Every structure is written in C-alpha cells, then in structure tokens.
Amino acid sequence: MDGMTQLQRQWREHTAYLRKEGYLDDQFEQLQKLQDENSPDFVAEVVSIFFDDSEKLLNNMARALEQKVVDFKQVDAHVHQFKGSSASIGAMRVKNLCIEFRNHCEAQSLEECVRCLRKLQYEYSVLKNQLEYLFRLEQQIRAAGV
Amino acid sequence: MFGKGASSSKSMEIIGSEKKFSVLIVDDDPIIRKIHGALVSKFTTEIQEVKNGKEAVDLCRSGASFDIIFIDKKMPIMNGLEATKELRAMGVNSTIVGVTSCDLSSERNDFIAAGQNQCYEKPLTIEKIKSLLSELNKNN
C-alpha cells in the first residue's frame, strides 16, 4: 500500500472513529461537504475559529464560577454560547455536556457547575487533539498528492 | 411572501440558476457567519454579512436591499426580533428567516409575530436552504 493510500485510510478510519465514539455528529459531515477546491481549508478555518472562541468561553465560565457571589445567569449565557458553537461544528459530546451544564446553572448548583466545567474542559481538550490530528493527516495527504 | 422578488416574473430556482438573488446574514457568532456564508454561496454569490440587528437595519436604511435575510435571534446591541420589527416598520419586504439555537417550537410564535416569514433551528444545512428556496419558488 503506498503512502498516500495509507494516509487516506488513516483519515477515513479516524473520521469514522470520531463519529462512532460520539465526538462528532452529522453536522461535521455537513461542514466537510462545504469544503471544495475554492475553499480547501474551510473545515480547518471554521474549527480554528471554534478553538479560539472555546478557550475564551471556558475562561469566562471559570472566572464567573470563581466569583464570591456567582451570577448563574452569566455562567449560563457563556454555556449557551458554547453549546451553540459546538453544535455548529458537530462537536456532539461537548454540546451534550453544555446541555447538562445549563441544567445545573438553572438549578444554581455551584458544585455541579464546577464539576461540569471540569468535564467540559477535558472533553474540549480531547476533541481539540483529535481534530488537530485529523487536520495533520489532511495536510500530509495534500502534500503527498502534490 | 417572497419580498422584493415577488414582482419578478422569473421564479427563483436553486443551485445552477441564472437568476441571482441577494442574501444578508445577520449573526454575532463568527462561526455561524462563516458556515452560513459558505452554505448560501452554493446558491448565490450576492452575500453580505453583519454582526447584529442594528448593523442590518443601518445597512437597509442606507439603501441596500436583499431577497432573503437570515437573522439570528440573540444578538448584542439589537436582537433579531427587534431588528425584524424595525425592518418591517421601514417597509423592508425581504423574506426574513429567523435562526435560533433555542428550542424552535417555543420561539416560532415570537418570530412570526415580529414579522418573520420562516424560522429554523441552527445551524442551517443545505437541505434546509433547498427546502426554503423550494417553498419560495412555489409562492412566487
């Protein structure tokens, strides 16, 4: 099996793995359909904006939960935004955690909110690593095809 | 129902159409603007984007007109419902489509009452846009 074929197989297998394990849902496939020769880096560009946004939102949530008097509506606003952006790129596990997190905001349970934030930070960092690996494979495929 | 296109004798068709139509995307989320921009670009090249309802209103007030306006509900400065009411009060008769990340069934009445023609849950997909354009073609 030549290098290019092997890389393509790795890419297919990794994408299938991410879908099977629930990291990504159909929405990610919708983004991939939008990528073409006119916008060959479309998915990577969208995900890059998502990474920047996510880091700001996670910091905002952490700061909001550290306040002496926690404003749960403010925390919820950040989580709602994160839920929206994660749904936009098909980040299913992250999105589902945001839904759980919002329930705890509504219940104004600080302990559960903090626990949820930690889970969210973990899931986000795993997703980020997985997607960065996928994009590295894509770059290698493109380089091999030149 | 199809705003400024209603007086045209040509009906609007999806992908591959000779008839161009113009779209305004109104959303404070840069991810959504990029995704919706890419989606809509499969159907037309006449696309503009703004970040909130006030920018949409100011753009239309300056003379710009659009066949379809996709507008988010929750935005800073001026939200989608306020902007829709303002646009309708100005006489803008574009097809206005609300998009929301909240539960659509509970939001639909708010959207329609504000003067929107249709609403969808985010994110839009090619299928949702095809469905919208097909409906507009029938009504046109």
Coordinates of C-alpha atoms in Angstrom, one line a residue:
Chain A
M1 CA 0.0 0.0 0.0
D2 CA 1.6 3.3 -1.0
G3 CA 2.0 6.2 1.4
M4 CA -0.9 8.2 0.0
T5 CA -3.3 5.3 0.2
Q6 CA -2.3 4.6 3.7
L7 CA -2.8 8.2 4.8
Q8 CA -6.2 8.3 3.2
R9 CA -7.1 5.1 5.0
Q10 CA -5.9 6.5 8.3
W11 CA -8.0 9.7 7.7
R12 CA -11.1 7.6 6.9
E13 CA -10.6 5.4 9.9
H14 CA -10.0 8.4 12.3
T15 CA -13.1 10.2 11.0
A16 CA -15.2 7.0 11.5
Y17 CA -13.7 6.6 15.0
L18 CA -14.7 10.2 15.9
R19 CA -18.2 9.6 14.7
K20 CA -18.6 6.2 16.4
E21 CA -17.3 7.5 19.7
G22 CA -19.7 10.4 19.6
Y23 CA -17.1 13.1 19.4
L24 CA -18.6 14.3 16.1
D25 CA -22.1 14.1 14.6
D26 CA -23.6 14.7 11.2
Q27 CA -23.0 18.4 11.4
F28 CA -19.3 17.8 10.9
E29 CA -20.1 15.9 7.7
Q30 CA -22.2 18.9 6.6
L31 CA -19.1 21.1 7.0
Q32 CA -16.9 18.7 5.0
K33 CA -19.5 18.9 2.2
L34 CA -18.9 22.7 2.1
Q35 CA -15.2 22.2 1.5
D36 CA -14.2 22.3 -2.2
E37 CA -11.4 23.4 -4.4
N38 CA -12.4 27.1 -3.9
S39 CA -12.2 26.7 -0.1
P40 CA -9.9 23.7 0.5
D41 CA -9.3 24.7 4.2
F42 CA -12.8 25.5 5.0
V43 CA -13.3 23.0 7.8
A44 CA -9.9 23.8 9.4
E45 CA -10.7 27.5 9.3
V46 CA -14.1 27.1 10.9
V47 CA -12.7 24.8 13.6
S48 CA -9.9 27.3 14.2
I49 CA -12.4 30.0 15.0
F50 CA -14.2 27.4 17.2
F51 CA -10.9 26.8 19.1
D52 CA -10.3 30.5 19.7
D53 CA -13.9 31.0 20.8
S54 CA -14.0 27.9 23.1
E55 CA -10.9 28.9 25.0
K56 CA -12.3 32.4 25.7
L57 CA -15.7 30.9 26.8
L58 CA -14.1 28.3 29.1
N59 CA -12.1 31.0 30.7
N60 CA -15.2 33.2 31.1
M61 CA -17.1 30.3 32.7
A62 CA -14.2 29.6 35.1
R63 CA -13.9 33.2 36.1
A64 CA -17.7 33.5 36.6
L65 CA -17.7 30.5 38.9
E66 CA -14.9 31.8 41.0
Q67 CA -16.8 34.9 42.0
K68 CA -17.8 35.3 45.6
V69 CA -21.4 35.6 44.5
V70 CA -21.8 33.5 41.4
D71 CA -24.1 35.0 38.7
F72 CA -25.6 31.8 37.3
K73 CA -27.3 33.7 34.5
Q74 CA -23.9 34.9 33.3
V75 CA -22.5 31.4 33.5
D76 CA -25.5 30.1 31.6
A77 CA -25.0 32.7 28.9
H78 CA -21.4 31.6 28.3
V79 CA -22.5 27.9 28.3
H80 CA -25.4 28.7 25.9
Q81 CA -22.9 30.3 23.6
F82 CA -20.5 27.3 23.8
K83 CA -23.4 25.0 23.2
G84 CA -24.3 26.9 20.0
S85 CA -20.8 27.0 18.6
S86 CA -20.1 23.3 19.4
A87 CA -23.4 22.3 17.7
S88 CA -22.3 24.4 14.7
I89 CA -19.2 22.3 14.1
G90 CA -20.8 19.0 15.1
A91 CA -18.9 18.6 18.4
M92 CA -21.6 16.3 20.0
R93 CA -20.0 15.3 23.3
V94 CA -19.2 19.0 24.1
K95 CA -22.6 20.1 23.1
N96 CA -24.3 17.4 25.3
L97 CA -22.2 18.4 28.2
C98 CA -23.2 22.0 27.7
I99 CA -26.9 20.9 27.9
E100 CA -26.2 19.2 31.2
F101 CA -24.2 22.2 32.4
R102 CA -27.2 24.6 31.7
N103 CA -29.4 22.4 33.8
H104 CA -27.0 22.9 36.7
C105 CA -26.9 26.6 36.1
E106 CA -30.7 26.7 36.2
A107 CA -30.6 24.8 39.5
Q108 CA -27.9 27.2 40.7
S109 CA -25.8 24.3 42.0
L110 CA -22.2 25.6 42.2
E111 CA -20.7 22.2 43.0
E112 CA -22.4 20.6 39.9
C113 CA -21.4 23.6 37.7
V114 CA -17.8 23.3 38.8
R115 CA -17.8 19.6 38.2
C116 CA -19.4 20.1 34.7
L117 CA -16.9 22.7 33.8
R118 CA -14.0 20.3 34.6
K119 CA -15.7 17.7 32.4
L120 CA -16.2 20.2 29.6
Q121 CA -12.5 21.4 29.8
Y122 CA -11.4 17.7 29.5
E123 CA -13.8 16.9 26.6
Y124 CA -12.8 20.0 24.8
S125 CA -9.1 19.3 25.0
V126 CA -9.6 15.7 23.9
L127 CA -11.7 16.9 20.9
K128 CA -9.1 19.6 20.1
N129 CA -6.3 16.9 20.0
Q130 CA -8.4 14.6 17.8
L131 CA -9.3 17.3 15.3
E132 CA -5.7 18.6 15.1
Y133 CA -4.6 15.0 14.3
L134 CA -7.2 14.8 11.6
F135 CA -6.1 18.1 10.0
R136 CA -2.4 17.0 10.2
L137 CA -3.4 13.9 8.2
E138 CA -5.2 16.1 5.7
Q139 CA -2.1 18.2 5.3
Q140 CA 0.0 15.1 4.8
I141 CA -2.4 13.8 2.2
R142 CA -2.3 17.1 0.3
A143 CA 1.5 17.2 0.4
A144 CA 1.7 13.6 -0.8
G145 CA -0.7 14.4 -3.7
V146 CA 1.4 17.4 -5.0
Chain B
M1 CA -44.4 36.3 0.6
F2 CA -41.1 36.5 -1.2
G3 CA -40.3 40.1 -0.5
K4 CA -38.7 42.1 -3.3
G5 CA -38.6 39.2 -5.7
A6 CA -42.3 39.0 -5.7
S7 CA -42.7 41.4 -8.6
S8 CA -40.3 39.5 -10.8
S9 CA -41.7 37.3 -13.5
K10 CA -38.9 34.8 -13.1
S11 CA -39.2 32.2 -10.4
M12 CA -36.1 31.6 -8.3
E13 CA -34.5 28.2 -8.7
I14 CA -31.9 26.5 -6.6
I15 CA -28.3 25.7 -7.5
G16 CA -27.3 26.5 -11.1
S17 CA -30.0 29.1 -11.5
E18 CA -29.4 32.0 -13.9
K19 CA -31.4 34.3 -11.6
K20 CA -29.2 35.8 -8.9
F21 CA -30.6 36.6 -5.5
S22 CA -29.1 38.5 -2.7
V23 CA -28.7 37.4 0.9
L24 CA -27.9 39.1 4.1
I25 CA -26.6 37.0 7.0
V26 CA -27.1 38.6 10.4
D27 CA -25.3 36.8 13.3
D28 CA -23.0 37.8 16.2
D29 CA -21.3 34.3 16.0
P30 CA -18.3 34.3 13.6
I31 CA -18.6 30.5 13.3
I32 CA -22.2 30.7 12.2
R33 CA -21.5 33.6 9.8
K34 CA -18.7 31.6 8.1
I35 CA -20.8 28.4 7.9
H36 CA -24.0 30.1 6.7
G37 CA -21.9 32.2 4.3
A38 CA -20.4 29.0 2.8
L39 CA -23.8 27.3 2.6
V40 CA -25.5 30.2 0.9
S41 CA -22.6 30.6 -1.5
K42 CA -23.6 27.3 -3.0
F43 CA -26.8 29.0 -4.2
T44 CA -25.8 32.6 -4.9
T45 CA -22.7 34.9 -4.9
E46 CA -24.6 38.0 -3.7
I47 CA -24.0 37.7 0.0
Q48 CA -23.3 40.2 2.8
E49 CA -22.8 39.6 6.5
V50 CA -23.3 41.8 9.6
K51 CA -22.8 41.1 13.3
N52 CA -26.0 42.3 14.8
G53 CA -29.5 43.7 14.2
K54 CA -28.5 47.3 14.3
E55 CA -26.0 46.8 11.5
A56 CA -28.7 45.1 9.5
V57 CA -31.1 47.9 10.0
D58 CA -28.4 50.5 9.2
L59 CA -27.5 48.6 6.0
C60 CA -31.1 48.5 4.8
R61 CA -31.6 52.1 5.8
S62 CA -28.6 53.1 3.6
G63 CA -30.4 51.7 0.6
A64 CA -29.2 48.1 0.4
S65 CA -31.9 45.6 -0.3
F66 CA -31.9 41.8 -0.1
D67 CA -34.1 39.0 -1.3
I68 CA -33.5 36.9 1.9
I69 CA -32.3 38.0 5.3
F70 CA -31.2 35.2 7.7
I71 CA -31.2 36.7 11.1
D72 CA -30.2 35.2 14.5
K73 CA -32.4 35.8 17.5
K74 CA -30.0 36.5 20.3
M75 CA -27.5 39.2 19.4
P76 CA -26.0 42.2 21.3
I77 CA -27.0 45.8 20.7
M78 CA -30.1 44.8 18.7
N79 CA -31.5 41.3 18.7
G80 CA -33.2 39.5 15.7
L81 CA -36.8 40.2 16.8
E82 CA -36.2 43.9 17.4
A83 CA -34.4 44.2 14.1
T84 CA -37.2 42.4 12.2
K85 CA -39.8 44.8 13.7
E86 CA -37.6 47.8 12.7
L87 CA -37.1 46.5 9.2
R88 CA -40.8 45.8 8.6
A89 CA -41.6 49.3 10.0
M90 CA -39.2 50.7 7.5
G91 CA -41.1 48.9 4.7
V92 CA -38.5 46.3 4.1
N93 CA -40.3 43.4 2.5
S94 CA -37.4 40.9 2.1
T95 CA -38.1 37.3 3.1
I96 CA -36.8 37.3 6.7
V97 CA -35.8 33.9 8.1
G98 CA -35.1 33.6 11.8
V99 CA -32.5 31.2 13.0
T100 CA -32.2 30.2 16.6
S101 CA -30.2 27.9 18.8
C102 CA -33.1 27.7 21.3
D103 CA -36.0 25.3 21.1
L104 CA -37.8 26.3 17.9
S105 CA -41.3 25.3 18.9
S106 CA -41.3 27.8 21.8
E107 CA -39.7 30.5 19.6
R108 CA -41.8 30.2 16.5
N109 CA -44.6 32.4 17.6
D110 CA -42.2 35.2 18.6
F111 CA -40.6 35.0 15.2
I112 CA -43.8 35.2 13.3
A113 CA -45.3 37.9 15.5
A114 CA -42.2 40.0 14.8
G115 CA -42.8 39.7 11.1
Q116 CA -40.5 36.9 10.0
N117 CA -41.6 34.6 7.2
Q118 CA -39.9 31.4 8.4
C119 CA -37.6 30.2 11.1
Y120 CA -35.1 27.4 11.5
E121 CA -33.0 25.9 14.2
K122 CA -29.3 26.5 13.9
P123 CA -27.3 25.5 12.1
L124 CA -28.7 25.8 8.7
T125 CA -28.0 23.0 6.3
I126 CA -28.1 22.6 2.5
E127 CA -31.4 20.7 2.9
K128 CA -33.0 23.5 4.9
I129 CA -32.0 26.1 2.4
K130 CA -33.2 24.0 -0.5
S131 CA -36.5 23.5 1.3
L132 CA -36.8 27.3 1.9
L133 CA -36.0 28.1 -1.7
S134 CA -38.4 25.5 -3.0
E135 CA -41.2 27.0 -0.8
L136 CA -40.3 30.5 -2.1
N137 CA -40.4 29.2 -5.7
K138 CA -43.9 27.8 -5.2
N139 CA -45.1 31.0 -3.6
N140 CA -43.5 33.1 -6.2

